[in-house]
Tab-separated table of C-alpha atoms and ligand atoms in Angstrom:
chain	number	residue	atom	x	y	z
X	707	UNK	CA	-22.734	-24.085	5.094
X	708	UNK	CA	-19.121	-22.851	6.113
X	709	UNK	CA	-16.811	-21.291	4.165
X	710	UNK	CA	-12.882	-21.080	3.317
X	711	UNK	CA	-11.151	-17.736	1.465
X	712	UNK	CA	-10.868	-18.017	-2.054
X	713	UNK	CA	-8.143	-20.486	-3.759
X	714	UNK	CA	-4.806	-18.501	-3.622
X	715	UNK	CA	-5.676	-15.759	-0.779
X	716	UNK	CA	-5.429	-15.947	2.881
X	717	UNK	CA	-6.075	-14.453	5.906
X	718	UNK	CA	-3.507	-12.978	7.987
X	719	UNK	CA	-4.229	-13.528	11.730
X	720	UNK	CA	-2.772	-12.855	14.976
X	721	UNK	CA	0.367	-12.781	16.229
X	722	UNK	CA	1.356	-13.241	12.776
X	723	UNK	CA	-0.283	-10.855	11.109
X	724	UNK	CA	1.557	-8.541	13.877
X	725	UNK	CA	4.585	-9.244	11.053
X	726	UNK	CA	2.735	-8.149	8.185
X	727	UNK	CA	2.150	-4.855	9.963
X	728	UNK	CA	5.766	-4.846	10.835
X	729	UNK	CA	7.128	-5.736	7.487
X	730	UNK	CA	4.923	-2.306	6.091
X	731	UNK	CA	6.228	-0.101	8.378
X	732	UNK	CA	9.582	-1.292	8.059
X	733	UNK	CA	9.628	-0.937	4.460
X	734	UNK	CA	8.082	2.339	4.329
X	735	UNK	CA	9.785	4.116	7.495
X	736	UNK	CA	13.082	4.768	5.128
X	737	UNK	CA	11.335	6.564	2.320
X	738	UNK	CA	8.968	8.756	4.693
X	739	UNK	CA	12.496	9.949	6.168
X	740	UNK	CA	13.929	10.688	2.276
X	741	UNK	CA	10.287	13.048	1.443
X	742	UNK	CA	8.281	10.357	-0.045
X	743	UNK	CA	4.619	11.490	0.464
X	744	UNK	CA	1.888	9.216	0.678
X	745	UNK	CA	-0.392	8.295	-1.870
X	746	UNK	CA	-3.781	5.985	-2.312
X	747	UNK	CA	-5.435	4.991	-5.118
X	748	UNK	CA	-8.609	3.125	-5.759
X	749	UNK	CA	-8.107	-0.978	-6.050
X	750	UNK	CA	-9.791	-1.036	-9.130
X	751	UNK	CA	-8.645	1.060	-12.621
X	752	UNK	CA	-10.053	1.369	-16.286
X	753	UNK	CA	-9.236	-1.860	-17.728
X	754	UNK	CA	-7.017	-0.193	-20.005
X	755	UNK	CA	-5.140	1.841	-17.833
X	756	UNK	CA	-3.092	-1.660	-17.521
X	757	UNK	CA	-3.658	-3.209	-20.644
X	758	UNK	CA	-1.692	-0.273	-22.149
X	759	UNK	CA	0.242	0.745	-18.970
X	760	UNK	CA	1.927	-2.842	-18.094
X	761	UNK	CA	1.300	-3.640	-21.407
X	762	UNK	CA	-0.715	-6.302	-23.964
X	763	UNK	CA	2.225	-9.063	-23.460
X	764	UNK	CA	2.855	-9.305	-20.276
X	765	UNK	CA	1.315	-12.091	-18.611
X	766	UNK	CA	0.343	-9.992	-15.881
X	767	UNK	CA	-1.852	-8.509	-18.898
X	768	UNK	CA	-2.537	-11.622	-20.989
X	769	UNK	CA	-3.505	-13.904	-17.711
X	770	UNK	CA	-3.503	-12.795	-14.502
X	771	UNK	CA	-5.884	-9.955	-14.604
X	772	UNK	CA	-9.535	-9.769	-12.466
X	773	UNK	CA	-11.478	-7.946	-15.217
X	774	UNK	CA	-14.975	-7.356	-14.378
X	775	UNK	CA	-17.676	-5.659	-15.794
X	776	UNK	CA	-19.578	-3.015	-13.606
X	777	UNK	CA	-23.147	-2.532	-13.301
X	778	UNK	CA	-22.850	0.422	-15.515
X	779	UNK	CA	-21.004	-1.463	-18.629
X	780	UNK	CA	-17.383	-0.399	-17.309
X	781	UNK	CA	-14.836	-2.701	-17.992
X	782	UNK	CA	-12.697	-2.577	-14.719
X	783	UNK	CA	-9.854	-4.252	-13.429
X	784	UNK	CA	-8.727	-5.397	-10.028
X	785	UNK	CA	-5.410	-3.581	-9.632
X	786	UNK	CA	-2.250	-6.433	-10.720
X	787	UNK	CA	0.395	-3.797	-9.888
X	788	UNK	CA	0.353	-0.016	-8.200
X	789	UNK	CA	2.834	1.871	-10.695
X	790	UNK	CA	0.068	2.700	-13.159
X	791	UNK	CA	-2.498	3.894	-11.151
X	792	UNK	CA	0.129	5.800	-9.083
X	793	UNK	CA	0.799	7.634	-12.716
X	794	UNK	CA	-2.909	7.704	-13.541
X	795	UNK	CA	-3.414	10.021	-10.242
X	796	UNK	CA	-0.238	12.423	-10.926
X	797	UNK	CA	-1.277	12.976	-14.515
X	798	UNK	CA	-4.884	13.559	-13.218
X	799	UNK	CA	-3.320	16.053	-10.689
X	800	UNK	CA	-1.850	17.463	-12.819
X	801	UNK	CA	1.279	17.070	-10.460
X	802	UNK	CA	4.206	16.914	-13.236
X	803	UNK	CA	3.249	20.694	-13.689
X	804	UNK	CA	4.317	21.030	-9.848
X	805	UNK	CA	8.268	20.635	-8.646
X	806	UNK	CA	9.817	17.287	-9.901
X	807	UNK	CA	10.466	14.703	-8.956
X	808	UNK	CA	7.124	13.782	-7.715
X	809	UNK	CA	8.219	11.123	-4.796
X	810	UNK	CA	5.197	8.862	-3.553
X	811	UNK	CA	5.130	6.081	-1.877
X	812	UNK	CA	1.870	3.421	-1.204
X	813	UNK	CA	1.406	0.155	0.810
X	814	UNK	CA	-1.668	-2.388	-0.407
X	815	UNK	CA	-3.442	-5.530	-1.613
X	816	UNK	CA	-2.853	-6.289	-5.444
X	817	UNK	CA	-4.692	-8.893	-7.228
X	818	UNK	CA	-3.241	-11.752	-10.189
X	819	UNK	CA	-4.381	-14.568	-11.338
X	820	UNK	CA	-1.766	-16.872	-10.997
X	821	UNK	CA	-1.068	-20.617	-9.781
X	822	UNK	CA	-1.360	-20.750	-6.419
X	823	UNK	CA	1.996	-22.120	-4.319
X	824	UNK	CA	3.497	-20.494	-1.909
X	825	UNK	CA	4.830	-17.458	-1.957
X	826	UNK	CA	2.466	-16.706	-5.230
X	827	UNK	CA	-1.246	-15.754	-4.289
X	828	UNK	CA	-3.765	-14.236	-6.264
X	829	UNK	CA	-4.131	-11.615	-3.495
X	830	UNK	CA	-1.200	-10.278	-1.944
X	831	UNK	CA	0.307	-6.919	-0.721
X	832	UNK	CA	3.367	-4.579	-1.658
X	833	UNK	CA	5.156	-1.655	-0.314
X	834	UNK	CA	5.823	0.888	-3.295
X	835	UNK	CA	7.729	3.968	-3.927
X	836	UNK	CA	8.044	5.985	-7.481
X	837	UNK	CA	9.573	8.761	-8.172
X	838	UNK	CA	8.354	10.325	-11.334
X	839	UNK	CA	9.876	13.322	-13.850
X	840	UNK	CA	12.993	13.358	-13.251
X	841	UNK	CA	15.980	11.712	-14.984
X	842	UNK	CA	19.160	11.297	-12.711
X	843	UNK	CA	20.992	8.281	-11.125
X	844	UNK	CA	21.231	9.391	-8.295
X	845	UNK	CA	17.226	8.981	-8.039
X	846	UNK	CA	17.724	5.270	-9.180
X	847	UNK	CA	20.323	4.763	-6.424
X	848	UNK	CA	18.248	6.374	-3.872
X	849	UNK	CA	15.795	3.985	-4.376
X	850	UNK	CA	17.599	1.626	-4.200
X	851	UNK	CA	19.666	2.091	-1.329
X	852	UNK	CA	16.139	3.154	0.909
X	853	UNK	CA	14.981	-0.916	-0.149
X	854	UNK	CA	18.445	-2.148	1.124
X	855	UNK	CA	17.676	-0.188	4.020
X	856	UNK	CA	14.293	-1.288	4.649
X	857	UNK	CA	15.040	-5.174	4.599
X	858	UNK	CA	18.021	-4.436	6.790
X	859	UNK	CA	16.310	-2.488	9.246
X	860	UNK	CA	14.103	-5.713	9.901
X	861	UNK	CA	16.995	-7.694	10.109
X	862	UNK	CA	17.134	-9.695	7.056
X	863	UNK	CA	20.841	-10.540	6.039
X	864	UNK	CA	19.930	-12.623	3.093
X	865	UNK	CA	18.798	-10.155	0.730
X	866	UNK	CA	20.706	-10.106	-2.258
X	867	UNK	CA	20.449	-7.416	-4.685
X	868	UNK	CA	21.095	-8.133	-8.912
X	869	UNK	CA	21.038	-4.960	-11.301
X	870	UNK	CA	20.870	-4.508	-15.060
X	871	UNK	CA	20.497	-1.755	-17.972
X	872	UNK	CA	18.132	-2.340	-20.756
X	873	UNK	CA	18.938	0.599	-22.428
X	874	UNK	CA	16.810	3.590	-23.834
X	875	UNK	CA	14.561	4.071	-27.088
X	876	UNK	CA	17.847	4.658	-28.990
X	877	UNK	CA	19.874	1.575	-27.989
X	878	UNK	CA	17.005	-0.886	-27.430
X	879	UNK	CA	15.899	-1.960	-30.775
X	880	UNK	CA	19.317	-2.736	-32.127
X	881	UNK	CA	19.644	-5.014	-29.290
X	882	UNK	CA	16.091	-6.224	-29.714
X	883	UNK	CA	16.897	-7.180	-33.067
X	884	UNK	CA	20.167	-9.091	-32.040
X	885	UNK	CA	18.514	-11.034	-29.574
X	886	UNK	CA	15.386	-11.615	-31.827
X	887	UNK	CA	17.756	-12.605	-34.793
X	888	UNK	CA	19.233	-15.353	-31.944
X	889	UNK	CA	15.728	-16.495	-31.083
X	890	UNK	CA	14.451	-17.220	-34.242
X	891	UNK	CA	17.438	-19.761	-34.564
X	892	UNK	CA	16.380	-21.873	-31.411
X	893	UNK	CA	14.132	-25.078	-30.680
X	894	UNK	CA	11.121	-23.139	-29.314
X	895	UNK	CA	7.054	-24.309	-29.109
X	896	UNK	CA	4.625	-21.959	-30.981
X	897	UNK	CA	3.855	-19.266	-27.871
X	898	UNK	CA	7.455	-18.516	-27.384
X	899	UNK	CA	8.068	-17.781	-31.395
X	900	UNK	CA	5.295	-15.783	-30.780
X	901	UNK	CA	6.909	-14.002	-27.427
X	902	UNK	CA	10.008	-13.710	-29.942
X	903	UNK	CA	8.249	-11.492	-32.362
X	904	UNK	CA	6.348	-8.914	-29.843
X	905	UNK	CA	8.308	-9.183	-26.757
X	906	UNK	CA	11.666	-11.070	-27.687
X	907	UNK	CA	13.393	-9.259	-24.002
X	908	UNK	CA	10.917	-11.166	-22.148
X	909	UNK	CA	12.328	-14.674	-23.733
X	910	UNK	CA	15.538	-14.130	-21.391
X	911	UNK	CA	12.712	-14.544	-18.793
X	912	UNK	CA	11.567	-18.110	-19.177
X	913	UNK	CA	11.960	-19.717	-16.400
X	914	UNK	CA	11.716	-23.526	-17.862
X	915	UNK	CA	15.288	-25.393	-18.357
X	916	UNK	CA	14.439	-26.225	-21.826
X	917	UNK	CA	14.927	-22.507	-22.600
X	918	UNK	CA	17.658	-21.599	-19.981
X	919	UNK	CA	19.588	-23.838	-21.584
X	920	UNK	CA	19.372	-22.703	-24.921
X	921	UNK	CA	19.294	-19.212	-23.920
X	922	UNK	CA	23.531	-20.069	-22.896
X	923	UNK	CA	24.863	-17.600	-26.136
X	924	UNK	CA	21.838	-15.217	-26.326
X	925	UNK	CA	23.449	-11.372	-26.913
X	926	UNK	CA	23.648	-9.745	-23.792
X	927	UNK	CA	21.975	-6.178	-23.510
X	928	UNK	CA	24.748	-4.597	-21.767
X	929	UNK	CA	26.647	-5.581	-25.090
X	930	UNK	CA	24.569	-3.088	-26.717
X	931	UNK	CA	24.156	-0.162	-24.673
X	932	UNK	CA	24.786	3.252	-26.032
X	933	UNK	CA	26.993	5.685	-24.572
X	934	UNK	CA	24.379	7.621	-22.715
X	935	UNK	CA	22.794	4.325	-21.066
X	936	UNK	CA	26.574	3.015	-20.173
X	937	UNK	CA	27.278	6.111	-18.419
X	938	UNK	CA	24.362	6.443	-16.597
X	939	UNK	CA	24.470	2.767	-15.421
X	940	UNK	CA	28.148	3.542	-14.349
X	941	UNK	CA	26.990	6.277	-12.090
X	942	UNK	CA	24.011	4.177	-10.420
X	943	UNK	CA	26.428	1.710	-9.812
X	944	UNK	CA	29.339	3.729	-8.530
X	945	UNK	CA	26.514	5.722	-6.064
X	946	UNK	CA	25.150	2.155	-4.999
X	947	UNK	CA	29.184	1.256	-4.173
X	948	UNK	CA	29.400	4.764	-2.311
X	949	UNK	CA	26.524	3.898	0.269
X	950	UNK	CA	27.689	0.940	1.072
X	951	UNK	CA	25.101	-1.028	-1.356
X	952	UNK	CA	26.342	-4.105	-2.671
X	953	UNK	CA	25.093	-5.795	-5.634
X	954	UNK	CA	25.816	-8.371	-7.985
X	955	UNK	CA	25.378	-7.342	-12.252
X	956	UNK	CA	23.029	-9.773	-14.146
X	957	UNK	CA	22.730	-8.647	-17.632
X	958	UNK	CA	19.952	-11.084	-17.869
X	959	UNK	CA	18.196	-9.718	-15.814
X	960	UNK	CA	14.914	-8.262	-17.551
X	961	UNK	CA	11.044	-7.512	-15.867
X	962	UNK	CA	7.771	-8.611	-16.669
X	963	UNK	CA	6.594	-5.303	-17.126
X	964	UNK	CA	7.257	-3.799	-20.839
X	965	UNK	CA	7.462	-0.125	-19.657
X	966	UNK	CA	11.058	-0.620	-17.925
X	967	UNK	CA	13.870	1.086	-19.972
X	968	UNK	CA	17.655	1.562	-18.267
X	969	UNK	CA	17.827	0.340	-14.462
X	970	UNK	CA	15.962	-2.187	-13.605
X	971	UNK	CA	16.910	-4.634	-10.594
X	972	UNK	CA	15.452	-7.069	-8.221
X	973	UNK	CA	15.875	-8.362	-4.540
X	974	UNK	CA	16.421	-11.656	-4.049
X	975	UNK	CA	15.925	-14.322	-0.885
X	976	UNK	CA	16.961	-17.492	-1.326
X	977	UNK	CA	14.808	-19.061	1.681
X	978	UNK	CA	11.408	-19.231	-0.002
X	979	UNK	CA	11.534	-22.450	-1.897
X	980	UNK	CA	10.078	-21.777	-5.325
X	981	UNK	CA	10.120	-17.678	-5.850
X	982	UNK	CA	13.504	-16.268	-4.789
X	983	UNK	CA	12.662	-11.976	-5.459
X	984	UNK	CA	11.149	-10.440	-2.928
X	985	UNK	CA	10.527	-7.134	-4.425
X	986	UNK	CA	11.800	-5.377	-7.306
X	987	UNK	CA	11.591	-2.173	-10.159
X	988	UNK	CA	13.669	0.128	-12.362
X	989	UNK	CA	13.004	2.804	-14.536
X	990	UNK	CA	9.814	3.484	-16.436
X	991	UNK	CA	10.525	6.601	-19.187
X	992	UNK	CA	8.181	5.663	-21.563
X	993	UNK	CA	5.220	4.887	-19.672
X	994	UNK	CA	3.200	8.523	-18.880
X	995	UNK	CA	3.528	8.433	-22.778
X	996	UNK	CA	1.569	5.290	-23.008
X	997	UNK	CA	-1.145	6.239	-20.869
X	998	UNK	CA	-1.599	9.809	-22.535
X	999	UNK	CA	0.846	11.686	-20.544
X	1000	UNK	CA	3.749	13.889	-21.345
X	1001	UNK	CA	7.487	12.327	-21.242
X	1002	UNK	CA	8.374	11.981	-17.895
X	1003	UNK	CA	10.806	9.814	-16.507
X	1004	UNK	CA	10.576	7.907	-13.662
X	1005	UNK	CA	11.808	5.398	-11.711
X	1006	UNK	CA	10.463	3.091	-9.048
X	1007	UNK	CA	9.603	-0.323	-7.267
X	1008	UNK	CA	7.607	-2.952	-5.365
X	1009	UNK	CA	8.388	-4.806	-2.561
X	1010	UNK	CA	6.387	-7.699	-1.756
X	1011	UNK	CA	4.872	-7.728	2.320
X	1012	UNK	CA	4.007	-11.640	1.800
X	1013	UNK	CA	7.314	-12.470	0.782
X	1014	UNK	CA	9.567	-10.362	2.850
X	1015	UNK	CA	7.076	-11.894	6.141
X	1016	UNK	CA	8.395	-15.755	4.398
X	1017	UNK	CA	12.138	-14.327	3.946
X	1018	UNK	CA	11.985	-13.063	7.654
X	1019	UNK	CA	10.432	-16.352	8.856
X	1020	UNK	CA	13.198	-18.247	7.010
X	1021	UNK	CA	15.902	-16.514	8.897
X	1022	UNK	CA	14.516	-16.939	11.778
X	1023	UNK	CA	13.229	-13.467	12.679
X	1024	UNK	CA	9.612	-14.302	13.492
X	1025	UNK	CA	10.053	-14.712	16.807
X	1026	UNK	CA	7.475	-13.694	19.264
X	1027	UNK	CA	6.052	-10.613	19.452
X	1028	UNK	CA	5.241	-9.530	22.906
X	1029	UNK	CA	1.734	-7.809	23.276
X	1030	UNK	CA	2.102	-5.266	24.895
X	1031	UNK	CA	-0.404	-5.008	27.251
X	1032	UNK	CA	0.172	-2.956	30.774
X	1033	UNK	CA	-3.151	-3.874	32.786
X	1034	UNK	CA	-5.770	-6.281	32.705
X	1035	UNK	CA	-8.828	-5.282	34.464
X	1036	UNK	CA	-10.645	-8.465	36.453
X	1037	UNK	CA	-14.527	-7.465	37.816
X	1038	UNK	CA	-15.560	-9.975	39.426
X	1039	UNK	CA	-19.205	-9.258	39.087
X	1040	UNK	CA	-21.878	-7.157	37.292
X	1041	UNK	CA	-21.463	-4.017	40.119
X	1042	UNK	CA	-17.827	-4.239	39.755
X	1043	UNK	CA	-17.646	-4.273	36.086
X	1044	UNK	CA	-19.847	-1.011	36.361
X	1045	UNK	CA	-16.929	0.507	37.944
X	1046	UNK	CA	-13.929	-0.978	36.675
X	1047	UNK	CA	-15.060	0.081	33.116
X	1048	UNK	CA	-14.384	3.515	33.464
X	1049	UNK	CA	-10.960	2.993	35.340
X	1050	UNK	CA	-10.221	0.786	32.417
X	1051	UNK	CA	-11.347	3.959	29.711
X	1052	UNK	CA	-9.015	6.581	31.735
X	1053	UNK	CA	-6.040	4.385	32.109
X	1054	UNK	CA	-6.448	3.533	28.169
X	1055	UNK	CA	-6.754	7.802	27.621
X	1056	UNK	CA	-3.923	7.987	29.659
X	1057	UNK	CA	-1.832	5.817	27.042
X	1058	UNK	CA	-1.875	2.548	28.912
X	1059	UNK	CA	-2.376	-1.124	26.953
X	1060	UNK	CA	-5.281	-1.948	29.182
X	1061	UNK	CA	-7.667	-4.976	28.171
X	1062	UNK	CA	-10.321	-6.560	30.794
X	1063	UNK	CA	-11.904	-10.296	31.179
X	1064	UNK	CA	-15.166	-10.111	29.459
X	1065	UNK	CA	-18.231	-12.670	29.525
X	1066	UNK	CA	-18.034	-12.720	32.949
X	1067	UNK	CA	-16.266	-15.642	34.001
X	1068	UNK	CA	-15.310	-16.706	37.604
X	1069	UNK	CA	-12.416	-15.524	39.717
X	1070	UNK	CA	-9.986	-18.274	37.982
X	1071	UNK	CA	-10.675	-18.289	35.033
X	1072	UNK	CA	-10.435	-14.304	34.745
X	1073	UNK	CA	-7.220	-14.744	36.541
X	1074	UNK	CA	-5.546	-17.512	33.740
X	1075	UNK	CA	-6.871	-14.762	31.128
X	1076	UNK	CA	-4.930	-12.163	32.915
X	1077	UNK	CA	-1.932	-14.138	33.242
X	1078	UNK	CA	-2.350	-15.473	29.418
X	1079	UNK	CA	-2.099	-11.837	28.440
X	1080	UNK	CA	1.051	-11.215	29.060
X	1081	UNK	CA	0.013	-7.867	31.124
X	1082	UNK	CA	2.285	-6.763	33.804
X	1083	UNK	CA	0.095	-5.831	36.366
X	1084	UNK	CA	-3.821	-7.266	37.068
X	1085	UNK	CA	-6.322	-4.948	38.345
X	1086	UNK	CA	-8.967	-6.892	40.369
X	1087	UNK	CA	-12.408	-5.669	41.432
X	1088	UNK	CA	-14.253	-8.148	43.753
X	1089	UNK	CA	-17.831	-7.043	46.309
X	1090	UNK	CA	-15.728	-6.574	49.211
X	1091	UNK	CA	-12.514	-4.484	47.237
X	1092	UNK	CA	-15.956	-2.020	46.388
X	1093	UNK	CA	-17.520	-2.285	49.879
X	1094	UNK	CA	-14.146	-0.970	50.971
X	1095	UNK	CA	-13.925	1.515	48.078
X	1096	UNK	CA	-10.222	-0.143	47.166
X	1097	UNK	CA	-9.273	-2.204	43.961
X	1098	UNK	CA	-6.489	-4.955	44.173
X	1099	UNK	CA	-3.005	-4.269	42.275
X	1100	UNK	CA	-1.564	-7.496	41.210
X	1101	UNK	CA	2.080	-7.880	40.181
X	1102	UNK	CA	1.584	-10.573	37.863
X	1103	UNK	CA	5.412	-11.018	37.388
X	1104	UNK	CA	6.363	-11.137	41.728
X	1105	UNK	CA	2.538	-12.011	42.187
X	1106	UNK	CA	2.813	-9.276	45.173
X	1107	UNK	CA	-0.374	-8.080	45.657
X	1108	UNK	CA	-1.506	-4.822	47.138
X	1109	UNK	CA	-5.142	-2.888	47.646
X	1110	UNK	CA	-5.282	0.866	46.048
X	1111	UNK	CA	-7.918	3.486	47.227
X	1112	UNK	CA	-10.210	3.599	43.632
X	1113	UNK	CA	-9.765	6.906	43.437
X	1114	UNK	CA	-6.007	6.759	43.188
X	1115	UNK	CA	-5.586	3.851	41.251
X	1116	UNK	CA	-5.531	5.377	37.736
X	1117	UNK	CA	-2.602	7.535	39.079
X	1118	UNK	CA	-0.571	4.583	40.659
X	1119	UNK	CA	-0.762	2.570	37.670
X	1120	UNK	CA	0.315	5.501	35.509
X	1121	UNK	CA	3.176	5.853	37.929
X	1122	UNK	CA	4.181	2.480	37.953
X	1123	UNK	CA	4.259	1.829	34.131
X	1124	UNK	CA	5.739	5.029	32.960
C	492	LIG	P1	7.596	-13.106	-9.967
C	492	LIG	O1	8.741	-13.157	-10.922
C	492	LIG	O2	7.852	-13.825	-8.685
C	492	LIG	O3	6.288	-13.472	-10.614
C	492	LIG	P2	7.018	-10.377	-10.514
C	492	LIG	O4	8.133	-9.940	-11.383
C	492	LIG	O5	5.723	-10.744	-11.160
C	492	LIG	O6	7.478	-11.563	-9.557
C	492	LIG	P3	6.607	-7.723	-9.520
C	492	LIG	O7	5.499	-7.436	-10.425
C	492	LIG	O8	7.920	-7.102	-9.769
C	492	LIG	O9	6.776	-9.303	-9.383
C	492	LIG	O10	6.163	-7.403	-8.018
C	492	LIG	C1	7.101	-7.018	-7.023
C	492	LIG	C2	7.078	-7.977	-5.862
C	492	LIG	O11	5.754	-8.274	-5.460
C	492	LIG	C3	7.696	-9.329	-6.139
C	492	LIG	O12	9.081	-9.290	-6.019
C	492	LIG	C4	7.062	-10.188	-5.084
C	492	LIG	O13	7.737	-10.028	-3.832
C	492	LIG	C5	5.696	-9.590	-4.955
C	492	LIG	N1	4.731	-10.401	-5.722
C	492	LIG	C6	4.461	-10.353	-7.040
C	492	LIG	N2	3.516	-11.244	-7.378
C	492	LIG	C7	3.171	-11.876	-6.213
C	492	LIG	C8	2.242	-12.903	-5.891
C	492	LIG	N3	1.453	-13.446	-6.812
C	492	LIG	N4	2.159	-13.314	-4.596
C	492	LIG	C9	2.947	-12.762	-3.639
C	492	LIG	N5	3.830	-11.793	-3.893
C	492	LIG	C10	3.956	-11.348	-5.167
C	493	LIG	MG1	4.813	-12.552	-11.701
């Protein structure tokens, strides 16, 4: 019996998987430089952590969830997103008492389940950042900017970047009324009256064209903003303008989540066929409230690794990824792999990319491993190299070939590479 990785996961594998590790430190490099610390949190949470965290009508919530029982009655869930277990562990820590904000930032697998296509898996990975307790647009831009920085550092040019307010707990529900008022009057099946009546903001959502096209007049939030939430939008936007940000406005634009309130935005690629955001966030102010917590305002985001490895491979960035390997170490023989073994350890302590032919194959076939490697230099170990207590130093670029006095070797092959 065989077997294959569950519908909607897969594995990542060399040299591609080189990207996935590329894509994380890419993405993360920018906030480590603006005092994001790192934080990790368990892959699996209190079931309601997210039920009341993301919230009852999400479908993150209402579908996608792995909810599992544990041995000891527990009802636990397989982490869908990382913002509420990032705010779990800082009110556990007690950190809001500390200085604010509280900047974090955490790379992992999350877990949905969703239909399966590409670009959507049931297991996939993110780069986050949040920045919790402390309400000022210039922590929203920051944000912001250190994503736009992060897909530019790896070279994507296709990254667009749409923005929105949905206002605050004083603004919102006049708005919410408006739009739910507007809803009410369209041609809609019986699950989205019922989105209408607990959720109406996440109507604007619907990605089928029956809706779009009825949702043509719908009241626009920015319509409804209060002076407070127009301001502060202002200022994000003028501070995204000042660093050279751009960005489009889409006063559409609402999230999945229900804890968002003022800026939210998402970043957009328009190579991977049926998704187009590759990562995305905005402000959370109500949700350490909903999980128990005192008010504190935060702001944040999640970039997708999967996605941002497709956007990369649609612009043509996955190119290949040299190893980088320095040495390859041939024994030919069970004597001479007795000695090159420990050559092969110092040169590797030393900070060389050493690897050696193992299973101990004959002189040619060692040698095509060597030059499939990619190595610079082979280091070959034959009966009569010992009996003459030298080692052969191949070039495997000029193929020149020269014999180095064991003892030295370690030293001449530092000297050459460095
Ligand atoms: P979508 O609208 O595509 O379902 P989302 O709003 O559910 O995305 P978020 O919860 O904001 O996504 O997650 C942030 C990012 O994580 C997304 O922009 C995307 O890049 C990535 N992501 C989310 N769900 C998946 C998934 N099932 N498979 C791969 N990547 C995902
Ligand atoms: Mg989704």
């Amino acid at each position: 019996m065989t077997f294959q990785a569950p519908k909607g996961t897969f594995d990542w594998m060399p040299p591609r998987s080189e990207w996935a590790l590329a894509v994380r430190e890419g993405l993360s490099a920018p906030l480590r430089r603006a005092g994001y610390g790192y934080i990790e949190t368990p892959t699996f949470e209190d079931t309601a952590l997210f039920s009341r965290g993301v919230g009852e009508s999400t479908d993150i919530v209402s579908k996608e969830m792995y909810t599992f029982e544990s041995r000891g009655g527990q009802s636990l869930t397989l982490r869908p997103e990382g913002t509420a277990g990032v705010m779990r562990a800082v009110l556990e820590h007690g950190l809001q008492g500390g200085p604010l904000p509280v900047k974090l930032w955490y790379s992992g697998s999350y877990f949905r389940y969703e239909r399966a296509q590409a670009g959507r898996y049931r297991h996939f990975s993110q780069v986050g950042a949040e920045a919790v307790g402390a309400e000022d647009p210039a922590l929203d831009a920051e944000l912001i900017v250190l994503a736009a920085d992060g897909y530019a550092a790896l070279g994507l040019r296709g990254v667009r970047l749409l923005i929105n307010s949905l206002g605050c707990k004083e603004c919102r529900p006049a708005y919410r009324a408006a739009l739910q008022e507007f809803l009410r009057g369209l041609d809609l099946d019986e699950p989205t009256r019922r989105r209408v009546e607990i959720n109406p903001l996440r109507v604007l959502d619907d990605k089928r064209p029956e809706v779009r096209a009825q949702l043509t007049g719908a009241p626009l939030v920015t319509d409804h903003l209060c002076g407070a939430c127009k301001a502060y939008h202002e200022e994000v936007r003028g501070l995204l303008s000042a660093a050279g940000v751009a960005y489009a406005d889409d006063p559409r634009l609402v999230r999945g989540l229900d804890y968002y309130t003022r800026t939210t935005f998402e970043f957009l690629h328009d190579g991977l066929g049926a998704q187009s955001a590759v990562g995305g966030g905005g402000r959370y102010d109500g949700l350490s409230e909903m999980i128990g917590g005192p008010a504190l305002p935060s702001v944040g985001w999640a970039l997708g690794v999967d996605r941002t490895v497709l956007a990369m491979e649609a612009e043509g960035l996955l190119g290949e990824r040299p190893r980088h390997l320095d040495v390859f170490a041939v024994p030919l023989g069970e004597e001479a792999r007795r000695r090159i073994f420990p050559l092969v350890s110092e040169l590797r302590r030393a900070g060389l990319a050493v690897d050696m032919a193992f299973g101990g194959r004959g002189v040619k076939g060692a040698m095509k491993a060597a030059d499939r490697s990619g190595a610079r230099y082979a280091m070959i170990l034959g009966d009569r190299d010992i009996e003459a207590g030298a080692v052969q130093v191949k070039d495997l670029t000029t193929a020149d070939q020269t014999a180095v006095p064991l003892a030295e070797v370690v030293d001449v092959l530092k000297g050459k590479v460095s």
